[in-house]
Amino acid sequence: MFTKVLIANRGEIAVRILRACRELGIKTVAVYSTADRQALHVRYATEAYLLGPAPSSESYLKGDKIIEIALKSGAGAIHPGYGFLAENAAFAQEVEDAGLEFIGPSPFAISSMGDKAIARKIMLEAGVPVVPGTKGTDRFSDEELLKLAPEIGFPLLIKATAGGGGKGMREVKSIEEMPSALNSARGEAMSAFGEDNVYLEKLLLGARHIEIQILADKFGNVIHLNERECSLQRRHQKLLEEAPSPAMTEELRERMGEVAVQAAKAVGYESAGTIECLVDKDKNFYFLEMNTRLQVEHPITELVTGVDIVMEQIRIARGRQLSLAQEDIKINGAAIECRINAEDPHNNFMPSTGHISHAVLPTGPGVRIDTGVYSGTEITPYYDSMISKLIVWGENRAQAILRMRRALAEYRVVGVRTNIPFHQTMMDSHRFLGGRYDTRFVEEEFDMEEISEGKETHLDIAAIIATLVKHEQTERSAHVVRRNARDTSNWKWLSRWERLSK
Amino acid sequence: MEYITTIDGKEFQVEIIDKEHVSVNGKIVEVDFESVRSQPIFSLIVDGESYEAYVYEGEDNLEVLIKGRLYNSQVEDERERRLRAAAGSSKAISGTFYLKAPMPGLVVSVLVEEGQEVKEGDVLLILESMKMQNELKSPQDGVVGRIQVSGGDSVEQRQKMLSVE
């Protein structure tokens, strides 16, 4: 049984995993790029080793180097976190071949779920409903897809089988748009994944993105930890998640949970994983994909179920049986997570880089922050823009929202722009308060200015502050000039200095 | 000292009377103004009410963020206002716009050519940073001048990439 874990990641998730290891008394090995020498995960770990230069292709994606460090440092297991190598079946295999434990599912489960077409086929065979679309794992030619498209019906989505993060995905409204959309989807997929195979899926309108967290051990025990609501997205990036989902019913939860467990069993899954589904207005649900890793938004499930998912992952990897049975899992209260990104919501969510000169994090009852940054951190363009996750718990959804408003108002980050104002506006939006939103809400209907309209404004206060700031600047620059004028002349200084050095 | 302060298009006459008193459009209020630990966070108490703001400096403006809302502001004293009036309407004759990188990143592609006519809002260039592709648009109608970067180039923050004349 391993007693030292290498964490092949950076940022908040590396810190999150370190914390679980510390609580279990397990030693930790951090790896880092030159840009992250001063990062928290490097300072918190028991050991730390340099991987290479800042770009992830030369550091956090260097699987062979990471395995070499694990062997050299005597780590018995590797936790990949999310992103980077987390869903790379070849890496998981190499870890196993090196005689190390991969804290995650088997390479087989990763690769079968990684290919979207294979995943759909397995799910259909296991009796899991999938979004209507092309069937089977054949490579379809453009001609075949053009023939199949009208049968599926418009609007539809062209998706890359190797896809993820919205890359290689195109929305098509009519047959006329198909040829050029196929072309660009294949092109994008090729450059992103080195593979241009695509399939078609019906575009469900007004659907919500709801996912089920599952846990499975090495003995075939599988449980689910209920759902997370993740419909609030922009460019297929989740921005805010909540648990439980305001759209959920007890009956639907039970059905989705059962199906998720079935899906996990179909691939002999172990460790933590997530079954992502689309749920339409009539509460029909469809399998979308399985994420074979720890999710960014796992804390909201932890807060409402009381289960430490990362600790469970480590226990499972150590060969323990699940300590919980399905009937032990209850939902207590409600949790919301806001992803705090270094992006300017007032300027089309433009990423913002720079030096965080000052940061005050919200604390107090029911507030949790998972972060890897601190005052003094440099936000570089090399990695993604998420700087922290603000998570709150409340006895019910209404209390959680009030608490999130309070926590957002306390949060101070100086040096980079953040999307905190976006979340603050969201907390004021009637649609969010009413829980009436779908996956298109943020991009198509949410308007920060419109929601702020009619709200109390502080134009006069802004005028006073702006004027005082400008006034101070003018005074300061005038002061600098005056002081220079009063200074002893440089000629006098020179003569004194010459006399001193005689 | 008197200033003309424009907030989101609305003008205010603001006079700094002394350290504790400011007049806004003729109404005198008591203020207590502090910068928090010399950071761009400011705390203002006006007649007993407490406000906090972030102030970001733009090229010729200040952005003030209060309670999650961003106010665009321009502060001028009498002299600056007269100078601007003498120079005629300022914006229209500003002429050349230089597209500068808003952050360090990688130029994915330049979508225009030198000499090409562009309209306000046309996408000029795609810049990748923090794993996101960002479209940079033209703020004015005009003709593309010299292009100083091409696809694949790394750029520093505020580096000039191209101009629209």
XYZ file of C-alpha atoms in Angstrom:
667
model
C 0.000 0.000 0.000
C 1.449 3.346 -1.049
C 2.402 5.982 1.532
C 3.554 8.712 -0.843
C 1.571 10.273 -3.700
C 2.833 12.317 -6.639
C 0.387 14.996 -7.757
C 0.700 15.545 -11.502
C -1.058 18.887 -11.584
C -0.907 22.518 -10.482
C -3.139 25.270 -9.103
C -6.135 24.795 -6.858
C -6.639 21.112 -7.643
C -3.066 20.223 -6.682
C -3.637 22.003 -3.364
C -6.976 20.197 -2.920
C -5.326 16.775 -3.380
C -2.430 17.739 -1.091
C -4.941 18.539 1.636
C -6.600 15.116 1.374
C -3.182 13.416 1.504
C -2.147 15.406 4.558
C -5.323 14.425 6.392
C -4.602 10.790 5.607
C -0.976 11.125 6.713
C 0.330 10.433 3.224
C 3.518 12.141 2.018
C 3.251 14.242 -1.126
C 5.397 14.967 -4.156
C 4.689 18.107 -6.167
C 5.895 18.704 -9.700
C 6.105 22.172 -11.196
C 7.099 24.289 -14.163
C 9.517 27.206 -13.888
C 6.517 29.583 -13.851
C 5.158 27.844 -10.745
C 8.263 27.772 -8.550
C 6.531 29.909 -5.915
C 3.090 28.292 -6.234
C 1.261 26.998 -3.183
C 1.317 23.358 -4.269
C 5.125 23.461 -4.389
C 5.351 24.994 -0.926
C 2.768 22.713 0.716
C 4.139 19.406 -0.570
C 6.694 17.291 1.284
C 8.847 17.082 -1.836
C 8.916 19.097 -5.065
C 10.642 18.524 -8.402
C 11.031 20.740 -11.444
C 9.460 19.441 -14.661
C 10.551 22.061 -17.167
C 9.672 25.406 -18.773
C 6.294 27.108 -18.415
C 4.368 25.818 -21.480
C 2.382 22.751 -20.389
C 3.666 20.705 -23.336
C 7.157 21.034 -21.818
C 6.079 20.516 -18.200
C 2.733 19.233 -16.926
C 2.133 17.109 -20.036
C 5.509 15.346 -19.819
C 4.215 11.964 -18.716
C 7.543 10.113 -18.944
C 9.324 12.712 -16.826
C 6.537 12.609 -14.221
C 6.790 8.806 -13.944
C 10.558 9.085 -13.657
C 10.192 11.554 -10.764
C 7.636 9.286 -9.076
C 10.039 6.349 -9.225
C 13.011 8.413 -8.090
C 11.136 9.909 -5.124
C 9.588 6.623 -4.086
C 5.975 7.725 -4.613
C 3.731 4.694 -4.928
C 0.875 6.418 -6.729
C 0.104 9.300 -9.098
C -2.977 11.501 -8.818
C -3.569 13.311 -12.116
C -6.195 15.843 -10.908
C -8.236 17.151 -13.858
C -7.036 18.405 -17.247
C -3.433 17.760 -18.385
C -2.907 13.948 -18.216
C -6.071 13.052 -16.284
C -7.893 11.458 -19.214
C -4.918 10.178 -21.133
C -5.277 6.380 -21.308
C -1.718 5.903 -22.588
C -0.343 7.749 -19.567
C -2.496 5.703 -17.168
C -1.121 2.569 -18.834
C 2.493 3.746 -18.519
C 1.926 4.488 -14.833
C 0.630 0.954 -14.337
C 3.496 -0.529 -16.356
C 5.969 1.297 -14.128
C 4.461 -0.556 -11.175
C 2.731 2.526 -9.798
C -0.903 3.035 -8.838
C -2.892 5.463 -11.019
C -5.468 7.196 -8.810
C -8.318 6.981 -11.284
C -10.006 4.422 -13.502
C -8.354 1.747 -15.652
C -6.771 2.696 -19.005
C -9.545 0.653 -20.644
C -12.306 2.711 -19.000
C -10.531 5.968 -19.923
C -10.054 5.050 -23.567
C -13.532 3.628 -24.120
C -15.150 6.709 -22.563
C -12.663 9.026 -24.299
C -13.967 8.069 -27.725
C -17.448 9.571 -27.797
C -18.773 7.169 -30.431
C -17.576 4.086 -28.496
C -19.010 5.534 -25.268
C -22.418 6.032 -26.929
C -22.383 2.452 -28.196
C -21.493 0.989 -24.785
C -24.188 3.067 -23.097
C -26.872 2.058 -25.601
C -25.972 -1.601 -25.069
C -26.168 -1.111 -21.292
C -29.666 0.304 -21.683
C -28.655 3.898 -20.995
C -30.555 6.455 -23.115
C -28.269 8.534 -25.373
C -28.972 11.746 -27.313
C -30.456 10.673 -30.693
C -27.813 10.659 -33.423
C -25.551 8.435 -35.482
C -25.093 4.934 -34.116
C -22.108 2.648 -34.052
C -18.409 3.322 -34.131
C -17.855 3.429 -37.897
C -15.948 6.257 -39.494
C -18.641 8.075 -41.429
C -17.751 9.862 -44.653
C -19.174 13.302 -45.407
C -21.579 11.746 -47.942
C -22.902 9.259 -45.377
C -23.337 11.974 -42.773
C -25.200 14.177 -45.268
C -27.577 11.280 -45.876
C -28.043 10.540 -42.161
C -28.555 14.175 -41.104
C -32.209 14.598 -42.237
C -33.138 11.339 -40.456
C -31.792 12.740 -37.179
C -33.408 16.116 -37.860
C -32.233 19.717 -37.560
C -30.912 21.534 -35.638
C -28.075 19.148 -34.895
C -24.516 19.088 -33.655
C -21.426 17.816 -35.420
C -19.066 16.530 -32.748
C -15.532 15.182 -32.829
C -15.354 11.632 -31.461
C -12.148 12.566 -29.643
C -13.757 15.842 -28.559
C -13.852 17.870 -25.422
C -14.045 21.495 -24.351
C -16.235 22.437 -27.301
C -13.431 21.892 -29.833
C -14.425 20.244 -33.104
C -18.071 20.984 -32.420
C -20.428 22.758 -34.846
C -24.081 23.602 -34.669
C -26.008 23.111 -37.909
C -29.493 24.464 -38.623
C -30.040 23.102 -42.129
C -28.614 20.691 -44.690
C -27.151 23.617 -46.661
C -24.830 24.465 -43.778
C -23.630 20.878 -43.401
C -20.718 20.649 -45.883
C -18.817 23.705 -44.666
C -19.553 22.915 -41.010
C -18.259 19.361 -41.462
C -15.136 20.756 -43.029
C -14.366 23.192 -40.250
C -15.290 20.729 -37.457
C -12.928 18.131 -38.920
C -10.190 20.725 -39.334
C -10.498 21.913 -35.749
C -10.642 18.344 -34.405
C -7.529 17.436 -36.389
C -5.505 20.304 -34.958
C -6.801 19.808 -31.406
C -6.779 16.010 -31.119
C -4.839 14.757 -34.144
C -7.954 12.874 -35.260
C -10.757 14.185 -37.490
C -13.506 11.613 -36.997
C -16.919 13.154 -36.259
C -20.476 12.008 -35.485
C -23.886 13.665 -35.408
C -26.125 14.328 -32.460
C -29.534 15.996 -32.298
C -29.412 19.434 -30.704
C -31.783 19.435 -27.744
C -33.266 22.868 -27.151
C -34.067 24.162 -23.681
C -32.121 21.304 -22.104
C -30.234 21.378 -18.835
C -26.814 19.930 -18.215
C -27.070 17.702 -15.147
C -24.402 15.255 -14.066
C -24.279 12.393 -11.586
C -21.212 11.811 -9.415
C -20.319 8.174 -8.944
C -17.811 6.319 -6.769
C -16.686 2.765 -7.502
C -14.167 0.510 -5.761
C -12.040 -2.357 -7.095
C -14.617 -4.915 -5.910
C -17.469 -3.908 -8.178
C -19.316 -1.773 -5.599
C -20.700 1.357 -7.231
C -22.689 4.156 -5.617
C -23.787 7.563 -6.813
C -23.641 10.831 -4.864
C -26.616 12.468 -6.589
C -26.557 15.255 -9.104
C -24.914 18.552 -9.906
C -26.586 21.208 -12.012
C -24.091 22.634 -14.525
C -26.231 24.432 -17.108
C -24.651 27.842 -16.604
C -21.907 27.764 -19.226
C -20.224 30.030 -21.707
C -18.442 28.586 -24.757
C -18.961 25.123 -23.206
C -17.056 26.226 -20.103
C -18.978 25.846 -16.865
C -19.139 29.015 -14.790
C -21.404 28.204 -11.883
C -22.705 24.905 -10.543
C -25.180 23.979 -7.867
C -26.335 20.904 -5.988
C -29.042 19.763 -5.821
C -30.481 20.866 -9.184
C -33.540 23.109 -8.867
C -35.095 21.106 -11.731
C -34.716 17.726 -10.034
C -37.499 15.544 -8.706
C -36.997 12.639 -6.324
C -38.226 10.209 -8.965
C -35.918 11.529 -11.709
C -32.957 11.548 -9.334
C -33.504 7.898 -8.546
C -33.783 6.933 -12.223
C -30.718 8.937 -13.259
C -28.728 7.571 -10.336
C -29.570 3.987 -11.230
C -28.642 4.521 -14.858
C -25.344 6.184 -13.887
C -24.415 3.231 -11.704
C -25.313 0.905 -14.584
C -23.157 2.944 -16.967
C -20.170 2.763 -14.617
C -20.573 -0.986 -14.223
C -20.699 -1.379 -18.014
C -17.043 -0.318 -18.265
C -15.866 -1.924 -15.010
C -15.286 1.541 -13.612
C -13.291 2.288 -10.475
C -12.504 5.540 -8.611
C -14.548 8.744 -8.932
C -16.292 9.567 -12.195
C -19.116 11.624 -13.584
C -21.933 10.787 -15.951
C -22.976 13.950 -17.810
C -26.546 14.056 -19.083
C -28.884 16.418 -20.875
C -32.336 16.691 -19.337
C -35.082 18.125 -21.545
C -38.170 20.114 -20.529
C -40.225 16.926 -20.185
C -37.635 15.448 -17.809
C -36.327 12.946 -20.335
C -32.621 12.454 -19.864
C -29.890 11.403 -22.264
C -26.296 10.305 -21.713
C -23.860 12.917 -22.992
C -20.444 11.681 -21.887
C -18.559 10.231 -18.974
C -15.724 12.162 -17.355
C -13.251 9.620 -16.074
C -11.651 11.888 -13.477
C -12.245 14.186 -10.564
C -14.397 17.140 -11.664
C -13.668 20.808 -11.019
C -17.072 21.150 -9.353
C -16.757 18.160 -6.994
C -16.838 20.342 -3.820
C -20.565 21.121 -4.069
C -21.284 17.384 -3.858
C -18.906 17.134 -0.909
C -20.759 19.911 0.914
C -24.247 18.442 0.499
C -23.336 14.775 1.025
C -20.495 15.127 3.544
C -18.340 12.716 1.506
C -14.706 13.703 0.858
C -14.435 12.563 -2.757
C -10.647 12.944 -3.059
C -10.074 10.991 0.122
C -12.404 8.272 -1.190
C -10.394 8.158 -4.432
C -7.205 7.567 -2.458
C -8.839 4.897 -0.282
C -10.150 3.122 -3.374
C -6.705 3.228 -5.000
C -5.264 1.734 -1.819
C -7.554 -1.238 -2.378
C -10.164 -0.523 0.275
C -13.833 -1.322 -0.120
C -16.265 1.600 -0.319
C -17.087 2.597 3.243
C -20.491 3.886 2.197
C -23.575 2.185 0.824
C -26.151 3.874 -1.388
C -28.620 4.283 1.488
C -25.996 6.237 3.490
C -26.019 9.018 0.894
C -28.375 11.849 1.836
C -28.646 15.394 0.560
C -28.213 17.964 3.280
C -29.033 21.548 2.283
C -27.782 23.207 -0.895
C -24.389 24.246 -2.279
C -23.310 26.652 -5.021
C -19.901 27.020 -6.651
C -18.758 30.119 -8.546
C -15.648 29.681 -10.656
C -13.560 32.803 -10.192
C -11.703 33.391 -13.446
C -9.179 36.054 -14.375
C -11.494 37.404 -17.062
C -13.107 40.784 -17.568
C -16.901 40.349 -17.750
C -17.237 43.989 -18.827
C -15.034 43.355 -21.854
C -16.373 40.176 -23.459
C -14.688 37.933 -20.831
C -11.222 38.838 -22.081
C -8.595 36.947 -20.067
C -6.566 39.123 -17.767
C -2.979 38.435 -16.773
C -0.810 40.172 -14.223
C 0.414 40.271 -10.684
C -2.140 39.771 -7.901
C -0.933 42.458 -5.531
C -3.692 42.046 -3.019
C -6.272 39.356 -2.300
C -8.788 39.128 0.506
C -10.766 35.907 0.544
C -14.259 35.648 1.988
C -14.566 33.518 5.107
C -17.231 32.999 7.743
C -20.071 30.491 8.089
C -20.682 28.102 5.213
C -17.912 29.412 2.937
C -15.193 27.289 1.336
C -12.500 28.456 -1.048
C -10.338 26.169 -3.119
C -7.506 28.186 -4.567
C -3.884 28.013 -5.571
C -3.209 31.760 -5.656
C -2.364 34.299 -2.983
C -1.242 37.926 -2.762
C 1.846 38.093 -4.914
C 0.903 35.401 -7.413
C 1.645 36.078 -11.048
C -1.206 35.088 -13.383
C 0.550 33.953 -16.553
C -0.887 33.297 -20.011
C 0.347 29.676 -19.953
C -2.463 28.030 -18.010
C -6.210 28.399 -17.838
C -7.773 31.433 -16.267
C -9.485 29.892 -13.234
C -7.871 31.310 -10.100
C -10.187 29.912 -7.461
C -13.501 28.302 -6.677
C -15.825 29.961 -4.216
C -18.212 27.424 -2.737
C -20.967 28.059 -0.208
C -23.349 25.830 1.677
C -26.799 26.781 2.985
C -29.654 24.979 4.738
C -31.601 25.484 1.534
C -31.084 27.047 -1.884
C -32.328 30.489 -0.828
C -29.876 30.636 2.062
C -27.045 29.452 -0.171
C -27.786 32.275 -2.638
C -27.815 34.903 0.124
C -24.559 33.514 1.430
C -22.978 33.540 -2.039
C -23.976 37.190 -2.462
C -22.351 38.013 0.849
C -19.183 36.046 0.039
C -18.823 37.591 -3.442
C -19.114 41.058 -1.928
C -16.284 40.239 0.506
C -13.961 38.848 -2.169
C -11.177 41.270 -3.161
C -8.668 40.609 -5.893
C -6.403 43.420 -7.047
C -4.021 43.178 -9.974
C -6.114 41.235 -12.450
C -9.714 41.615 -13.530
C -12.019 38.840 -12.392
C -15.491 37.644 -13.296
C -16.789 38.325 -9.762
C -19.132 41.076 -11.099
C -20.622 38.463 -13.472
C -21.455 36.189 -10.550
C -22.842 39.095 -8.544
C -25.177 39.979 -11.399
C -26.153 36.320 -11.760
C -27.122 36.228 -8.078
C -29.516 39.124 -8.825
C -31.037 37.609 -11.956
C -34.679 36.550 -11.633
C -34.117 33.590 -13.894
C -31.347 32.257 -11.665
C -33.281 32.964 -8.476
C -36.242 31.075 -9.901
C -33.983 28.209 -11.030
C -35.375 28.645 -14.549
C -32.376 28.374 -16.854
C -30.865 26.045 -19.441
C -27.509 25.577 -21.173
C -28.135 28.563 -23.482
C -29.072 31.042 -20.796
C -25.671 32.685 -20.255
C -24.818 33.058 -23.924
C -28.189 33.979 -25.379
C -30.272 35.654 -22.717
C -28.099 36.805 -19.866
C -27.248 40.492 -20.124
C -25.289 42.073 -17.292
C -26.404 45.591 -18.098
C -30.054 44.695 -18.472
C -30.153 42.932 -15.110
C -28.348 45.822 -13.427
C -30.847 48.266 -14.944
C -33.387 49.585 -12.479
C -31.087 48.567 -9.644
C -29.828 51.315 -7.381
C -26.921 53.117 -9.045
C -24.215 55.179 -7.468
C -23.283 57.612 -10.225
C -22.656 60.421 -7.755
C -20.476 58.207 -5.541
C -18.502 57.108 -8.606
C -18.089 60.790 -9.520
C -16.740 61.664 -6.068
C -14.316 58.719 -6.038
C -13.049 59.302 -9.583
C -12.512 62.991 -8.872
C -10.705 62.363 -5.584
C -8.423 59.809 -7.230
C -7.583 62.189 -10.041
C -7.137 65.069 -7.598
C -4.665 63.025 -5.514
C -2.722 62.108 -8.647
C -2.475 65.765 -9.683
C -1.394 66.791 -6.182
C 1.253 64.082 -6.081
C 2.791 65.013 -9.398
C 2.799 68.698 -8.400
C 4.446 67.724 -5.117
C 7.221 65.844 -6.897
C 8.029 68.930 -8.946
C 8.081 71.184 -5.879
C 10.315 68.863 -3.922
C 12.851 68.740 -6.726
C 12.870 72.503 -6.797
C 13.668 72.644 -3.077
C 16.436 70.052 -3.258
C 20.048 71.072 -2.840
C 21.504 71.734 -6.262
C 23.372 68.922 -7.922
C 26.469 71.122 -8.240
C 26.619 71.511 -4.473
C 26.252 67.737 -4.050
C 29.063 67.134 -6.502
C 31.412 69.499 -4.745
C 30.652 67.952 -1.332
C 31.232 64.471 -2.733
C 34.534 65.535 -4.253
C 35.677 67.002 -0.966
C 34.723 63.776 0.839
C 36.724 61.587 -1.496
C 39.878 63.718 -1.283
C -10.116 72.774 -7.130
C -12.996 72.314 -9.582
C -13.461 69.384 -11.909
C -15.947 68.287 -14.518
C -16.460 64.582 -14.056
C -18.365 62.498 -16.565
C -19.781 59.174 -15.363
C -21.321 56.927 -18.033
C -22.090 60.034 -20.094
C -23.555 62.096 -17.261
C -21.692 65.248 -16.188
C -21.054 66.238 -12.587
C -19.485 69.464 -11.309
C -17.257 68.318 -8.495
C -15.316 70.726 -6.334
C -12.732 69.590 -3.803
C -13.169 72.166 -1.046
C -10.796 70.722 1.561
C -9.784 67.303 2.872
C -13.220 66.664 4.402
C -15.581 68.474 2.065
C -16.603 68.001 -1.534
C -19.327 69.755 -3.451
C -21.248 67.750 -6.065
C -23.353 69.897 -8.416
C -23.434 72.592 -5.737
C -24.384 70.297 -2.855
C -21.721 70.074 -0.143
C -21.117 66.645 1.403
C -18.769 65.495 4.125
C -16.254 62.892 2.914
C -13.631 60.651 4.438
C -11.526 59.110 1.679
C -8.788 56.519 2.142
C -6.839 54.263 -0.149
C -6.639 50.845 1.465
C -3.012 49.890 2.079
C -2.017 51.988 -0.926
C -3.791 49.528 -3.214
C -6.245 50.592 -5.912
C -9.052 49.821 -3.471
C -10.604 52.951 -2.025
C -12.865 53.407 0.931
C -15.180 56.415 0.949
C -17.490 57.497 3.742
C -19.987 60.121 2.513
C -22.212 61.662 5.180
C -21.826 58.479 7.206
C -22.492 56.006 4.372
C -19.607 53.645 3.607
C -18.637 52.674 0.054
C -15.756 50.708 -1.362
C -14.466 50.904 -4.917
C -11.772 49.563 -7.179
C -10.329 52.149 -9.515
C -8.615 51.012 -12.721
C -6.640 53.468 -14.793
C -7.307 53.453 -18.505
C -5.492 55.454 -21.172
C -7.474 58.634 -20.634
C -10.191 57.478 -18.288
C -10.775 55.854 -14.920
C -12.986 52.825 -14.386
C -14.667 52.702 -11.010
C -16.119 49.404 -9.791
C -18.693 49.785 -7.011
C -20.831 46.874 -5.788
C -20.190 44.800 -8.900
C -21.040 47.620 -11.310
C -18.448 49.315 -13.494
C -18.666 53.078 -14.053
C -16.672 54.645 -16.842
C -15.448 58.046 -15.798
C -13.539 60.985 -17.166
C -12.212 63.716 -14.924
C -11.101 67.063 -16.312
C -10.183 70.324 -14.686
C -11.047 73.665 -16.246
C -7.738 73.964 -18.065
C -7.963 70.509 -19.646
C -11.532 71.171 -20.703
C -10.548 74.439 -22.403
C -7.633 72.764 -24.152
C -9.902 70.033 -25.445
C -12.467 72.581 -26.614
C -9.733 74.481 -28.437
C -8.582 71.311 -30.168
C -12.083 70.853 -31.538
C -14.167 67.744 -31.106
C -11.602 65.256 -29.867
C -12.668 61.757 -30.901
C -13.434 62.310 -34.580
C -9.974 63.512 -35.495
C -8.062 61.033 -33.334
C -7.113 59.267 -36.574
C -4.934 56.229 -36.289
C -5.949 53.429 -33.941
C -3.182 51.101 -32.829
C -4.293 47.596 -31.945
C -2.202 46.640 -28.936
C -2.168 43.231 -27.288
C -4.419 43.458 -24.223
C -2.403 40.622 -22.666
C 0.605 38.493 -23.524
C -0.325 35.683 -25.869
C -0.004 33.978 -29.193
C -1.341 35.432 -32.451
C -3.506 32.687 -33.953
C -4.275 34.526 -37.147
C -4.504 37.989 -38.643
C -7.824 38.225 -40.467
C -7.145 41.415 -42.439
C -4.583 42.598 -44.961
C -2.715 45.871 -45.267
C -4.818 48.404 -47.136
C -8.066 46.556 -46.493
C -11.109 48.621 -45.557
C -12.702 47.653 -42.251
C -15.819 48.681 -40.407
C -16.263 49.265 -36.703
C -16.738 45.891 -35.028
C -14.934 43.844 -37.688
C -12.636 41.201 -36.252
C -9.014 42.138 -36.996
C -7.053 39.432 -35.277
C -7.382 36.365 -33.064
C -5.160 36.208 -29.998
C -4.813 33.102 -27.861
C -4.131 33.465 -24.190
C -4.921 31.237 -21.204
C -6.131 28.512 -23.570
C -8.859 30.789 -24.935
C -9.099 32.330 -28.388
C -10.073 35.982 -28.278
C -11.369 38.047 -31.177
C -9.971 41.572 -31.253
C -12.222 43.988 -33.121
C -11.792 47.351 -34.784
C -13.244 50.238 -32.751
C -13.632 52.407 -35.865
C -14.139 52.396 -39.626
C -10.940 52.783 -41.615
C -8.166 51.252 -43.629
C -5.710 48.733 -42.212
C -2.226 50.232 -41.988
C 0.991 48.396 -41.278
C 0.589 44.886 -39.848
C 3.491 44.094 -37.521
C 2.647 40.505 -36.528
C 1.583 37.298 -38.209
C 0.036 34.014 -37.180
C 2.200 32.092 -34.713
C 3.929 35.139 -33.227
C 4.134 35.560 -29.468
C 3.313 39.053 -28.315
C 3.938 40.956 -25.100
C 1.283 42.925 -23.332
C 0.617 46.303 -25.015
C 2.729 45.362 -28.033
C 1.543 47.134 -31.184
C 0.174 44.593 -33.634
C -1.457 46.631 -36.382
C -3.108 49.957 -37.060
C -6.375 51.176 -38.551
C -6.222 54.624 -40.132
